[in-house]
mmCIF file of C-alpha atoms and ligand atoms in Angstrom:
data_model
loop_
_atom_site.group_PDB
_atom_site.id
_atom_site.type_symbol
_atom_site.label_atom_id
_atom_site.label_comp_id
_atom_site.label_asym_id
_atom_site.label_seq_id
_atom_site.Cartn_x
_atom_site.Cartn_y
_atom_site.Cartn_z
ATOM 1 C CA MET A 1 -0.385 0.322 -0.053
ATOM 2 C CA VAL A 2 1.391 3.267 -0.795
ATOM 3 C CA VAL A 3 0.015 6.214 1.222
ATOM 4 C CA SER A 4 -0.974 9.414 0.005
ATOM 5 C CA LYS A 5 0.211 12.093 2.038
ATOM 6 C CA LEU A 6 3.398 11.856 3.710
ATOM 7 C CA ASP A 7 5.888 14.467 5.461
ATOM 8 C CA ILE A 8 8.847 12.262 6.226
ATOM 9 C CA VAL A 9 9.896 8.872 5.304
ATOM 10 C CA VAL A 10 12.842 7.872 7.997
ATOM 11 C CA ILE A 11 14.880 4.333 6.612
ATOM 12 C CA GLY A 12 16.300 3.076 9.472
ATOM 13 C CA SER A 13 16.934 1.178 12.361
ATOM 14 C CA LEU A 14 15.075 -0.292 15.307
ATOM 15 C CA ASN A 15 16.626 -2.256 18.063
ATOM 16 C CA MET A 16 15.577 -3.194 21.527
ATOM 17 C CA ASP A 17 17.850 -1.432 23.860
ATOM 18 C CA MET A 18 19.009 -3.038 26.882
ATOM 19 C CA VAL A 19 19.973 -0.266 29.659
ATOM 20 C CA VAL A 20 22.602 -1.098 32.057
ATOM 21 C CA ARG A 21 23.286 1.874 35.010
ATOM 22 C CA THR A 22 26.000 1.824 36.568
ATOM 23 C CA ASN A 23 28.545 4.290 38.904
ATOM 24 C CA ARG A 24 31.305 3.052 36.259
ATOM 25 C CA SER A 25 32.124 0.725 33.507
ATOM 26 C CA PRO A 26 34.258 -2.631 34.113
ATOM 27 C CA ASP A 27 38.022 -3.090 33.050
ATOM 28 C CA ALA A 28 38.587 -6.101 30.713
ATOM 29 C CA GLY A 29 38.158 -9.188 32.921
ATOM 30 C CA GLU A 30 36.138 -7.387 35.797
ATOM 31 C CA THR A 31 32.411 -7.718 36.720
ATOM 32 C CA LEU A 32 30.644 -4.896 38.575
ATOM 33 C CA ILE A 33 27.335 -5.166 40.399
ATOM 34 C CA GLY A 34 25.480 -2.529 38.478
ATOM 35 C CA GLN A 35 22.301 -0.341 39.662
ATOM 36 C CA ALA A 36 19.632 -0.680 37.327
ATOM 37 C CA PHE A 37 18.171 -2.683 33.860
ATOM 38 C CA ALA A 38 15.597 -1.697 31.323
ATOM 39 C CA LEU A 39 14.254 -2.654 28.270
ATOM 40 C CA SER A 40 13.296 -0.019 26.099
ATOM 41 C CA PRO A 41 12.297 0.669 22.246
ATOM 42 C CA GLY A 42 15.081 2.350 20.756
ATOM 43 C CA GLY A 43 17.409 2.135 17.175
ATOM 44 C CA LYS A 44 17.865 5.578 15.750
ATOM 45 C CA GLY A 45 15.647 5.055 12.870
ATOM 46 C CA ALA A 46 12.812 4.390 15.683
ATOM 47 C CA ASN A 47 13.925 7.113 18.108
ATOM 48 C CA GLN A 48 14.097 9.646 15.020
ATOM 49 C CA ALA A 49 10.830 8.619 14.024
ATOM 50 C CA VAL A 50 9.401 8.919 16.827
ATOM 51 C CA ALA A 51 10.471 12.506 17.698
ATOM 52 C CA ALA A 52 9.143 13.638 14.312
ATOM 53 C CA ALA A 53 6.065 12.392 15.049
ATOM 54 C CA ARG A 54 5.632 13.520 18.608
ATOM 55 C CA LEU A 55 6.055 16.902 17.202
ATOM 56 C CA GLY A 56 3.502 16.541 14.578
ATOM 57 C CA ALA A 57 4.875 15.196 11.614
ATOM 58 C CA GLU A 58 3.463 12.560 9.298
ATOM 59 C CA VAL A 59 5.641 10.177 9.866
ATOM 60 C CA SER A 60 5.988 6.667 7.197
ATOM 61 C CA MET A 61 9.103 4.152 8.661
ATOM 62 C CA ILE A 62 10.506 1.757 6.171
ATOM 63 C CA GLY A 63 12.850 -0.926 7.892
ATOM 64 C CA ARG A 64 13.159 -4.347 9.382
ATOM 65 C CA VAL A 65 12.311 -6.372 12.510
ATOM 66 C CA GLY A 66 12.781 -10.351 13.622
ATOM 67 C CA LYS A 67 9.655 -12.279 14.132
ATOM 68 C CA ASP A 68 10.124 -12.266 17.803
ATOM 69 C CA THR A 69 9.189 -10.564 20.629
ATOM 70 C CA PHE A 70 11.450 -7.621 20.967
ATOM 71 C CA GLY A 71 10.088 -7.380 16.867
ATOM 72 C CA SER A 72 6.686 -7.589 18.166
ATOM 73 C CA GLU A 73 6.782 -5.060 20.624
ATOM 74 C CA MET A 74 9.029 -2.415 18.827
ATOM 75 C CA LEU A 75 5.769 -2.790 15.506
ATOM 76 C CA GLU A 76 3.296 -1.927 18.130
ATOM 77 C CA ILE A 77 4.952 0.463 19.929
ATOM 78 C CA ILE A 78 5.864 2.681 16.316
ATOM 79 C CA ARG A 79 2.420 2.090 15.547
ATOM 80 C CA ASN A 80 0.823 3.472 18.885
ATOM 81 C CA GLU A 81 2.851 6.725 17.547
ATOM 82 C CA GLY A 82 0.815 7.288 14.770
ATOM 83 C CA ILE A 83 3.447 5.945 12.808
ATOM 84 C CA HIS A 84 2.636 4.391 9.278
ATOM 85 C CA ILE A 85 4.250 1.125 9.890
ATOM 86 C CA GLU A 86 3.305 -0.797 6.169
ATOM 87 C CA HIS A 87 6.946 -0.930 5.417
ATOM 88 C CA ILE A 88 8.426 -2.291 7.726
ATOM 89 C CA SER A 89 9.131 -5.844 6.970
ATOM 90 C CA VAL A 90 9.445 -9.443 9.507
ATOM 91 C CA SER A 91 13.094 -11.052 8.673
ATOM 92 C CA GLU A 92 12.604 -14.597 8.782
ATOM 93 C CA HIS A 93 16.022 -15.696 9.853
ATOM 94 C CA GLN A 94 17.424 -13.052 11.713
ATOM 95 C CA ALA A 95 16.560 -11.631 15.376
ATOM 96 C CA THR A 96 15.389 -7.951 15.706
ATOM 97 C CA GLY A 97 18.327 -5.616 16.047
ATOM 98 C CA VAL A 98 19.586 -4.681 20.327
ATOM 99 C CA ALA A 99 21.880 -2.408 21.418
ATOM 100 C CA SER A 100 23.351 -3.161 24.718
ATOM 101 C CA ILE A 101 23.679 0.193 26.312
ATOM 102 C CA VAL A 102 26.071 1.101 29.627
ATOM 103 C CA ILE A 103 24.868 4.062 31.206
ATOM 104 C CA GLU A 104 27.621 5.684 33.458
ATOM 105 C CA GLU A 105 26.999 7.366 36.471
ATOM 106 C CA ASP A 106 27.373 11.523 34.979
ATOM 107 C CA GLY A 107 25.270 10.524 31.778
ATOM 108 C CA GLU A 108 28.001 9.128 29.721
ATOM 109 C CA ASN A 109 27.064 6.241 27.486
ATOM 110 C CA ARG A 110 28.432 3.322 25.627
ATOM 111 C CA ILE A 111 26.759 1.444 23.108
ATOM 112 C CA ILE A 112 27.342 -1.925 20.999
ATOM 113 C CA VAL A 113 24.496 -2.310 18.194
ATOM 114 C CA VAL A 114 23.722 -5.849 17.002
ATOM 115 C CA PRO A 115 21.608 -5.181 14.180
ATOM 116 C CA GLY A 116 20.474 -8.453 13.345
ATOM 117 C CA ALA A 117 17.151 -7.769 11.146
ATOM 118 C CA ASN A 118 17.616 -4.325 10.237
ATOM 119 C CA ILE A 119 21.099 -5.049 8.172
ATOM 120 C CA GLU A 120 19.159 -7.669 6.123
ATOM 121 C CA LEU A 121 17.052 -4.964 4.675
ATOM 122 C CA THR A 122 18.543 -4.734 0.568
ATOM 123 C CA VAL A 123 19.172 -2.779 -2.187
ATOM 124 C CA GLU A 124 16.277 -4.831 -3.944
ATOM 125 C CA ASP A 125 13.821 -4.054 -1.156
ATOM 126 C CA ILE A 126 14.575 -0.301 -1.567
ATOM 127 C CA GLN A 127 13.850 -0.355 -4.922
ATOM 128 C CA ALA A 128 10.422 -2.120 -4.782
ATOM 129 C CA LEU A 129 10.177 1.253 -2.066
ATOM 130 C CA GLU A 130 10.427 3.859 -4.652
ATOM 131 C CA ALA A 131 6.882 4.673 -4.494
ATOM 132 C CA VAL A 132 6.668 5.319 -1.272
ATOM 133 C CA ILE A 133 9.980 7.335 -1.280
ATOM 134 C CA SER A 134 8.653 9.718 -3.910
ATOM 135 C CA GLN A 135 5.613 10.508 -1.817
ATOM 136 C CA ALA A 136 7.432 11.749 0.928
ATOM 137 C CA LYS A 137 8.787 15.607 1.767
ATOM 138 C CA ILE A 138 11.929 14.722 3.248
ATOM 139 C CA ILE A 139 14.195 11.391 3.468
ATOM 140 C CA VAL A 140 16.266 10.884 6.631
ATOM 141 C CA LEU A 141 18.227 7.693 7.535
ATOM 142 C CA GLN A 142 21.441 7.111 9.339
ATOM 143 C CA LEU A 143 23.892 4.716 8.767
ATOM 144 C CA GLU A 144 22.872 1.662 11.174
ATOM 145 C CA MET A 145 21.039 -0.615 7.298
ATOM 146 C CA ASP A 146 23.035 -2.150 5.055
ATOM 147 C CA LEU A 147 25.330 1.000 3.408
ATOM 148 C CA ALA A 148 24.798 -0.053 -0.098
ATOM 149 C CA MET A 149 20.870 -0.222 0.594
ATOM 150 C CA SER A 150 21.320 3.229 2.465
ATOM 151 C CA GLU A 151 23.191 5.077 -0.828
ATOM 152 C CA GLN A 152 20.217 3.164 -3.525
ATOM 153 C CA ALA A 153 18.150 5.418 -1.169
ATOM 154 C CA ILE A 154 19.975 8.292 -1.405
ATOM 155 C CA ALA A 155 20.198 7.714 -4.814
ATOM 156 C CA ILE A 156 16.332 7.461 -5.300
ATOM 157 C CA ALA A 157 15.864 10.379 -3.235
ATOM 158 C CA HIS A 158 18.616 12.603 -5.153
ATOM 159 C CA ARG A 159 16.100 11.366 -8.566
ATOM 160 C CA LYS A 160 13.180 12.256 -7.357
ATOM 161 C CA ARG A 161 14.452 15.615 -6.396
ATOM 162 C CA ILE A 162 13.032 14.756 -2.162
ATOM 163 C CA PRO A 163 15.685 16.509 0.575
ATOM 164 C CA VAL A 164 17.792 14.314 2.120
ATOM 165 C CA ILE A 165 18.944 14.323 5.696
ATOM 166 C CA LEU A 166 21.707 11.675 6.426
ATOM 167 C CA ASN A 167 22.525 11.260 9.871
ATOM 168 C CA PRO A 168 25.915 9.932 9.234
ATOM 169 C CA ALA A 169 25.998 7.481 12.586
ATOM 170 C CA PRO A 170 27.492 5.605 13.552
ATOM 171 C CA ALA A 171 30.142 6.727 11.194
ATOM 172 C CA ARG A 172 31.953 5.311 8.706
ATOM 173 C CA VAL A 173 34.049 6.544 6.093
ATOM 174 C CA LEU A 174 31.191 6.782 2.553
ATOM 175 C CA LYS A 175 31.583 7.424 -0.668
ATOM 176 C CA ASP A 176 31.469 11.013 -2.315
ATOM 177 C CA GLU A 177 29.275 10.138 -4.774
ATOM 178 C CA MET A 178 26.718 9.281 -2.192
ATOM 179 C CA LEU A 179 27.455 13.009 0.407
ATOM 180 C CA ALA A 180 26.731 14.522 -2.790
ATOM 181 C CA GLN A 181 23.631 13.658 -3.233
ATOM 182 C CA VAL A 182 23.351 14.519 0.744
ATOM 183 C CA SER A 183 21.012 17.590 1.348
ATOM 184 C CA TYR A 184 21.705 17.913 5.246
ATOM 185 C CA LEU A 185 24.462 16.057 6.761
ATOM 186 C CA THR A 186 24.193 16.005 10.582
ATOM 187 C CA PRO A 187 27.674 14.368 12.018
ATOM 188 C CA ASN A 188 28.351 15.281 16.015
ATOM 189 C CA GLU A 189 31.727 16.006 16.587
ATOM 190 C CA THR A 190 33.284 12.324 16.572
ATOM 191 C CA GLU A 191 31.404 11.422 13.465
ATOM 192 C CA ALA A 192 32.532 14.872 11.750
ATOM 193 C CA GLY A 193 36.329 13.839 12.373
ATOM 194 C CA ILE A 194 35.659 10.215 11.025
ATOM 195 C CA LEU A 195 33.858 11.488 7.536
ATOM 196 C CA SER A 196 36.315 14.504 6.503
ATOM 197 C CA GLY A 197 39.708 12.537 8.093
ATOM 198 C CA MET A 198 40.670 15.150 10.561
ATOM 199 C CA THR A 199 40.887 16.047 14.187
ATOM 200 C CA VAL A 200 37.564 17.477 15.754
ATOM 201 C CA ASP A 201 37.956 19.287 19.187
ATOM 202 C CA SER A 202 36.570 22.577 18.730
ATOM 203 C CA ALA A 203 34.332 24.916 16.528
ATOM 204 C CA GLU A 204 37.314 25.766 14.635
ATOM 205 C CA THR A 205 37.605 22.250 13.618
ATOM 206 C CA ALA A 206 34.079 21.228 13.643
ATOM 207 C CA GLU A 207 34.259 23.944 10.626
ATOM 208 C CA GLN A 208 36.859 23.210 8.992
ATOM 209 C CA ALA A 209 35.713 19.393 9.095
ATOM 210 C CA ALA A 210 32.532 20.920 7.623
ATOM 211 C CA ARG A 211 34.217 22.602 4.698
ATOM 212 C CA ILE A 212 35.963 19.482 3.709
ATOM 213 C CA LEU A 213 32.948 17.551 3.487
ATOM 214 C CA LEU A 214 31.081 20.561 1.557
ATOM 215 C CA GLN A 215 33.568 20.411 -0.993
ATOM 216 C CA LYS A 216 32.726 16.826 -1.469
ATOM 217 C CA GLY A 217 29.477 17.526 -2.349
ATOM 218 C CA VAL A 218 27.142 18.104 0.739
ATOM 219 C CA GLN A 219 24.428 20.842 0.625
ATOM 220 C CA ASN A 220 24.527 21.835 4.215
ATOM 221 C CA VAL A 221 26.718 20.540 6.823
ATOM 222 C CA ILE A 222 24.893 20.544 10.671
ATOM 223 C CA VAL A 223 27.644 19.492 13.070
ATOM 224 C CA THR A 224 25.605 18.968 16.665
ATOM 225 C CA LEU A 225 28.212 20.199 19.465
ATOM 226 C CA GLY A 226 25.998 18.610 22.695
ATOM 227 C CA SER A 227 25.309 21.610 25.210
ATOM 228 C CA LYS A 228 26.820 23.706 23.030
ATOM 229 C CA GLY A 229 24.174 23.544 20.273
ATOM 230 C CA ALA A 230 25.216 22.958 16.734
ATOM 231 C CA LEU A 231 27.354 24.400 13.876
ATOM 232 C CA ILE A 232 26.104 25.055 10.369
ATOM 233 C CA VAL A 233 28.059 25.089 7.175
ATOM 234 C CA ASN A 234 26.932 25.889 3.595
ATOM 235 C CA ALA A 235 27.723 27.801 0.789
ATOM 236 C CA GLU A 236 26.592 31.093 2.709
ATOM 237 C CA GLY A 237 29.073 30.557 5.781
ATOM 238 C CA ALA A 238 29.432 29.772 9.102
ATOM 239 C CA LYS A 239 26.652 29.989 11.836
ATOM 240 C CA ALA A 240 26.593 28.685 15.795
ATOM 241 C CA VAL A 241 23.269 28.238 16.985
ATOM 242 C CA PRO A 242 23.554 28.120 20.446
ATOM 243 C CA GLY A 243 21.672 25.435 22.428
ATOM 244 C CA PHE A 244 20.073 25.112 25.560
ATOM 245 C CA PRO A 245 22.324 23.992 28.074
ATOM 246 C CA VAL A 246 20.647 21.105 30.595
ATOM 247 C CA LYS A 247 22.032 19.019 33.209
ATOM 248 C CA ALA A 248 22.552 15.289 31.331
ATOM 249 C CA VAL A 249 20.458 12.834 33.023
ATOM 250 C CA ASP A 250 21.127 10.354 29.986
ATOM 251 C CA THR A 251 22.597 11.473 26.529
ATOM 252 C CA VAL A 252 21.089 8.245 24.253
ATOM 253 C CA ALA A 253 18.852 9.586 21.453
ATOM 254 C CA ALA A 254 20.091 13.210 21.688
ATOM 255 C CA GLY A 255 21.339 13.317 18.337
ATOM 256 C CA ASP A 256 18.219 11.394 17.242
ATOM 257 C CA SER A 257 15.513 13.912 18.790
ATOM 258 C CA PHE A 258 17.778 16.817 17.250
ATOM 259 C CA ASN A 259 17.317 15.041 13.677
ATOM 260 C CA GLY A 260 13.749 13.901 14.260
ATOM 261 C CA ALA A 261 13.238 17.759 15.275
ATOM 262 C CA LEU A 262 14.949 19.140 12.171
ATOM 263 C CA ALA A 263 13.232 17.067 9.595
ATOM 264 C CA GLN A 264 9.704 18.069 11.060
ATOM 265 C CA GLN A 265 10.956 22.306 11.098
ATOM 266 C CA LEU A 266 12.317 21.699 7.484
ATOM 267 C CA VAL A 267 8.804 20.055 6.155
ATOM 268 C CA LEU A 268 6.983 23.352 8.056
ATOM 269 C CA GLY A 269 9.369 25.417 5.947
ATOM 270 C CA LYS A 270 10.824 27.084 8.715
ATOM 271 C CA THR A 271 14.524 28.215 7.858
ATOM 272 C CA LEU A 272 17.693 25.987 8.556
ATOM 273 C CA GLU A 273 18.530 28.469 11.320
ATOM 274 C CA GLU A 274 15.084 28.047 13.119
ATOM 275 C CA ALA A 275 15.101 24.435 12.667
ATOM 276 C CA VAL A 276 18.275 23.983 14.063
ATOM 277 C CA SER A 277 17.121 26.327 17.310
ATOM 278 C CA PHE A 278 13.771 24.294 17.735
ATOM 279 C CA ALA A 279 16.286 20.787 17.313
ATOM 280 C CA ASN A 280 18.465 21.933 19.892
ATOM 281 C CA ALA A 281 15.663 22.940 22.205
ATOM 282 C CA VAL A 282 14.357 18.594 21.720
ATOM 283 C CA GLY A 283 17.884 17.884 21.716
ATOM 284 C CA ALA A 284 18.475 19.453 25.018
ATOM 285 C CA LEU A 285 14.777 17.879 26.511
ATOM 286 C CA ALA A 286 15.724 14.518 25.535
ATOM 287 C CA VAL A 287 19.158 14.501 27.417
ATOM 288 C CA GLY A 288 16.769 16.333 30.404
ATOM 289 C CA LYS A 289 14.999 12.251 30.580
ATOM 290 C CA GLU A 290 15.879 9.146 30.858
ATOM 291 C CA GLY A 291 15.739 6.494 27.886
ATOM 292 C CA ALA A 292 15.369 6.847 23.609
ATOM 293 C CA ILE A 293 12.451 6.463 22.840
ATOM 294 C CA PRO A 294 10.630 7.618 26.152
ATOM 295 C CA SER A 295 12.628 10.486 26.547
ATOM 296 C CA LEU A 296 11.539 11.788 23.012
ATOM 297 C CA PRO A 297 9.052 15.339 24.012
ATOM 298 C CA GLN A 298 5.693 16.178 22.515
ATOM 299 C CA LEU A 299 5.373 19.307 20.840
ATOM 300 C CA SER A 300 3.525 21.080 24.079
ATOM 301 C CA GLU A 301 6.205 20.106 25.966
ATOM 302 C CA VAL A 302 8.836 21.698 23.694
ATOM 303 C CA GLU A 303 6.995 25.056 23.211
ATOM 304 C CA GLN A 304 6.616 25.570 26.990
ATOM 305 C CA PHE A 305 10.176 24.531 27.244
ATOM 306 C CA LEU A 306 11.092 27.754 24.941
ATOM 307 C CA ASN A 307 8.361 29.694 26.524
ATOM 308 C CA ARG A 308 10.453 29.429 29.673
ATOM 309 C CA LYS A 309 13.458 30.227 28.260
ATOM 310 C CA SER A 310 12.152 33.319 26.040
ATOM 311 C CA LEU A 311 11.034 35.010 29.702
HETATM 312 P P1 ADP B 1 25.032 12.443 19.784
HETATM 313 O O1 ADP B 1 23.969 12.656 20.900
HETATM 314 O O2 ADP B 1 24.744 12.478 18.094
HETATM 315 O O3 ADP B 1 26.205 12.498 20.033
HETATM 316 P P2 ADP B 1 25.626 15.619 20.348
HETATM 317 O O4 ADP B 1 26.063 15.232 21.768
HETATM 318 O O5 ADP B 1 26.243 16.874 19.314
HETATM 319 O O6 ADP B 1 24.935 14.334 19.589
HETATM 320 O O7 ADP B 1 23.907 16.043 20.653
HETATM 321 C C1 ADP B 1 22.837 16.206 19.586
HETATM 322 C C2 ADP B 1 21.853 17.787 20.421
HETATM 323 O O8 ADP B 1 21.602 17.615 21.727
HETATM 324 C C3 ADP B 1 22.937 19.206 20.253
HETATM 325 O O9 ADP B 1 23.323 19.547 19.260
HETATM 326 C C4 ADP B 1 22.315 19.516 21.212
HETATM 327 O O10 ADP B 1 21.404 20.453 20.259
HETATM 328 C C5 ADP B 1 21.614 18.179 22.401
HETATM 329 N N1 ADP B 1 22.448 18.151 23.675
HETATM 330 C C6 ADP B 1 23.102 17.439 23.714
HETATM 331 N N2 ADP B 1 23.483 17.471 24.883
HETATM 332 C C7 ADP B 1 23.259 18.295 25.276
HETATM 333 C C8 ADP B 1 23.156 18.956 26.729
HETATM 334 N N3 ADP B 1 23.784 18.136 27.639
HETATM 335 N N4 ADP B 1 22.215 19.905 26.808
HETATM 336 C C9 ADP B 1 21.800 20.725 26.283
HETATM 337 N N5 ADP B 1 21.732 19.981 24.764
HETATM 338 C C10 ADP B 1 22.269 18.666 24.284
#
């Protein structure tokens, strides 16, 4: 079935997050007693889709889960957010993706993702969904799926002149041909470093890395800078968009909430600077709460937060 009107198509991962909270991470060979454990729905694709949907966007998700309990739970959760799930397929062979997440006392996280069914979505699968991609006002992708499939999805969107947000996480070196078809690339500092081949540890080096990526053909690079907000770099120049610093309770899904919000704001026709500022507010709210999907704010919460900030 093809949905007739869509704001955003998110092509991405659905993972069940297994979250352990601990004072500190163990050294090699060491066993520690942790503080708490929780199962929580996540995956960069699912997080970004839910972030956009909670802000009011009409979202469809393309992805793949396993034929197992985690898969059924993920589908149920995504559907309850009002997201179209017709194009999330179910694998006969692979388990639903999982992420093992360790969160330390200061909110810092360490994550291992086992993609399972996510990477079974193939080039042929995405080609068969060209009509769905064509229906979108904007496409959002990350890098937890098969890279050839992601390249194909971006090529289809480019051919149809549909803007693409690529959140290059987890980071890997990408072909220039792929980067040249990306409208909005949203690395954090680490990812900007890996993509550009230089060390990024300051606003200056973030801008230099972004310029390298612009030379490869990306239209707009938006480097997210944690509590400091984000830096937009494009043909018009570089613009720092300040964040809304908050005490980090759990930084999981900060980048994902930012990307979902950015997509939703661009669909509304906001300028890039307005969209990034709003996305900074959404990111701040997400780090102020525990979990991935559970931490994503509703539109009313973002509006209240921004009203308080402007008083
Ligand atoms: P990632 O989560 O991908 O590593 P960042 O740490 O750069 O990316 O965070 C993404 C966005 O989330 C930032 O650009 C900012 O808007 C918001 N954010 C992250 N950490 C904080 C924080 N401590 N206070 C306020 N906003 C934050």
